[in-house]
Short mmCIF file of C-alpha atoms in Angstrom, two decimals:
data_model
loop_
_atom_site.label_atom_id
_atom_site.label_comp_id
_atom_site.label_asym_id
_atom_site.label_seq_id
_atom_site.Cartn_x
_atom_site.Cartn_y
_atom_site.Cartn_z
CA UNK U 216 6.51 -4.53 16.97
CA UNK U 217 4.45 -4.85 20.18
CA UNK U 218 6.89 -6.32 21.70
CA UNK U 219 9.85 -3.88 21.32
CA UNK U 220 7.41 -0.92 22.35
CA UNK U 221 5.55 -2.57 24.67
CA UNK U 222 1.91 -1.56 22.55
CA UNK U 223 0.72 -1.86 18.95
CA UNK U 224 0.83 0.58 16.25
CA UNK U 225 -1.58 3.54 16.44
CA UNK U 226 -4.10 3.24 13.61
CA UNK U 227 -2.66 5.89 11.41
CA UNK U 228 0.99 4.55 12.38
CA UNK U 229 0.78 2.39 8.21
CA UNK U 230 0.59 5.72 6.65
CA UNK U 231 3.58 7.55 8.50
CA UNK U 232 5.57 4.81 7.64
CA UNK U 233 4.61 4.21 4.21
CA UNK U 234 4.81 8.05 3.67
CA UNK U 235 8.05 7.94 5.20
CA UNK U 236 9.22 5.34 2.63
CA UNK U 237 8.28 7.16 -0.46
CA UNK U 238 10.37 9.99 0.76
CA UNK U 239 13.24 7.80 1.29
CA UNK U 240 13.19 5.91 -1.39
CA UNK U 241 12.47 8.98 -3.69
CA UNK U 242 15.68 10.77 -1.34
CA UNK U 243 18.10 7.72 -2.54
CA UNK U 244 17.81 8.99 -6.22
CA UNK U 245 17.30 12.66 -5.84
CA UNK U 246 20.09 14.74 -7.50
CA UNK U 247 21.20 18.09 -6.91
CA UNK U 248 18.79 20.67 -7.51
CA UNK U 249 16.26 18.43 -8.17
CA UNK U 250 13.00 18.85 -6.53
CA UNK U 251 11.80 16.20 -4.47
CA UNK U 252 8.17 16.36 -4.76
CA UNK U 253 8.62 16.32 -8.08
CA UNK U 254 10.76 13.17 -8.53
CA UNK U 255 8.38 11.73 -6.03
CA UNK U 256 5.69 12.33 -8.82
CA UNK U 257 8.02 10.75 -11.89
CA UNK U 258 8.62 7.78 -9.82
CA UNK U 259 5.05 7.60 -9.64
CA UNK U 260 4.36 4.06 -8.27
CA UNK U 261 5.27 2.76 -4.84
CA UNK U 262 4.70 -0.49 -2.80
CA UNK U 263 2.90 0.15 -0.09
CA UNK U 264 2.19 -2.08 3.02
CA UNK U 265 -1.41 -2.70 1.61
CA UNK U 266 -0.46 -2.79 -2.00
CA UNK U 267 0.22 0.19 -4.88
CA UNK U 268 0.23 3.79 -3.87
CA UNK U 269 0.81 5.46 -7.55
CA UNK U 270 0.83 9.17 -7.55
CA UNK U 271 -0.83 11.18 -10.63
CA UNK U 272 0.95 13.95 -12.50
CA UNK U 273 -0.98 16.54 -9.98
CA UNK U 274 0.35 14.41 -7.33
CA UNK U 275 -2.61 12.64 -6.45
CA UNK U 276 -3.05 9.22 -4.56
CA UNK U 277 -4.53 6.82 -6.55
CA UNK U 278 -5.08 3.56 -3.96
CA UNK U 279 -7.35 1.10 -3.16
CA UNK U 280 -8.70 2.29 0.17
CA UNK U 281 -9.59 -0.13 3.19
CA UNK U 282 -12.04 1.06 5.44
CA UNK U 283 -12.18 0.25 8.99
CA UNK U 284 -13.92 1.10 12.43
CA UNK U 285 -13.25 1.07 15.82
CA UNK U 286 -15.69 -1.60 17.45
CA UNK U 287 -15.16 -2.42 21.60
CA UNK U 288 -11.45 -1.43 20.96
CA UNK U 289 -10.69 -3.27 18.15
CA UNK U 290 -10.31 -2.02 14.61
CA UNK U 291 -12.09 -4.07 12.16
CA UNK U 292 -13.49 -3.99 8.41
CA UNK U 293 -16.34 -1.65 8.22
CA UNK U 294 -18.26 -3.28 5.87
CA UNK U 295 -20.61 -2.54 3.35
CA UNK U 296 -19.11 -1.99 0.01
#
C-alpha cells in the first residue's frame, strides 16, 4: 500500500476499512426496507483484519483489543498485560 500512495496507513486507517467492510458486506444482503444497522447486528460476526469483530444485540463490539504506542515514530505493542 505504501507504494501506490507513496506513505503508510495512518494508525486508525484498520478500523475505517474494517468498518467500511461490515457495511458492505451487511449492504450486499440488505433488502428493501430493511434497516441496516439492524441487519448489521443479526449478522453479528465479522472477520476483521485482526481477527472477529462480533456485534451484541445492543450493537456492541465485542473484540480482542491490541494496544499500541507511538515510540520515536514507530507504533509498537504497548505492553503490559
Amino acid at each position: 500500500m505504501k507504494n501506490r500512495f507513496h506513505q503508510a496507513p495512518a494508525y486508525g486507517a484498520l478500523y475505517g476499512y474494517e468498518s467500511a467492510q461490515i457495511v458492505l458486506t451487511a449492504l450486499g444482503q440488505l433488502k428493501r426496507r430493511q434497516n441496516l444497522g439492524r441487519l448489521i447486528r443479526e449478522i453479528g460476526v465479522f472477520q476483521g483484519l485482526q481477527g472477529t469483530i462480533a456485534f451484541n444485540r445492543q450493537g456492541v463490539t465485542e473484540r480482542t483489543l491490541y494496544h499500541r504506542k507511538i515510540e520515536n515514530g514507530s507504533i509498537i505493542p504497548a505492553g503490559g498485560g
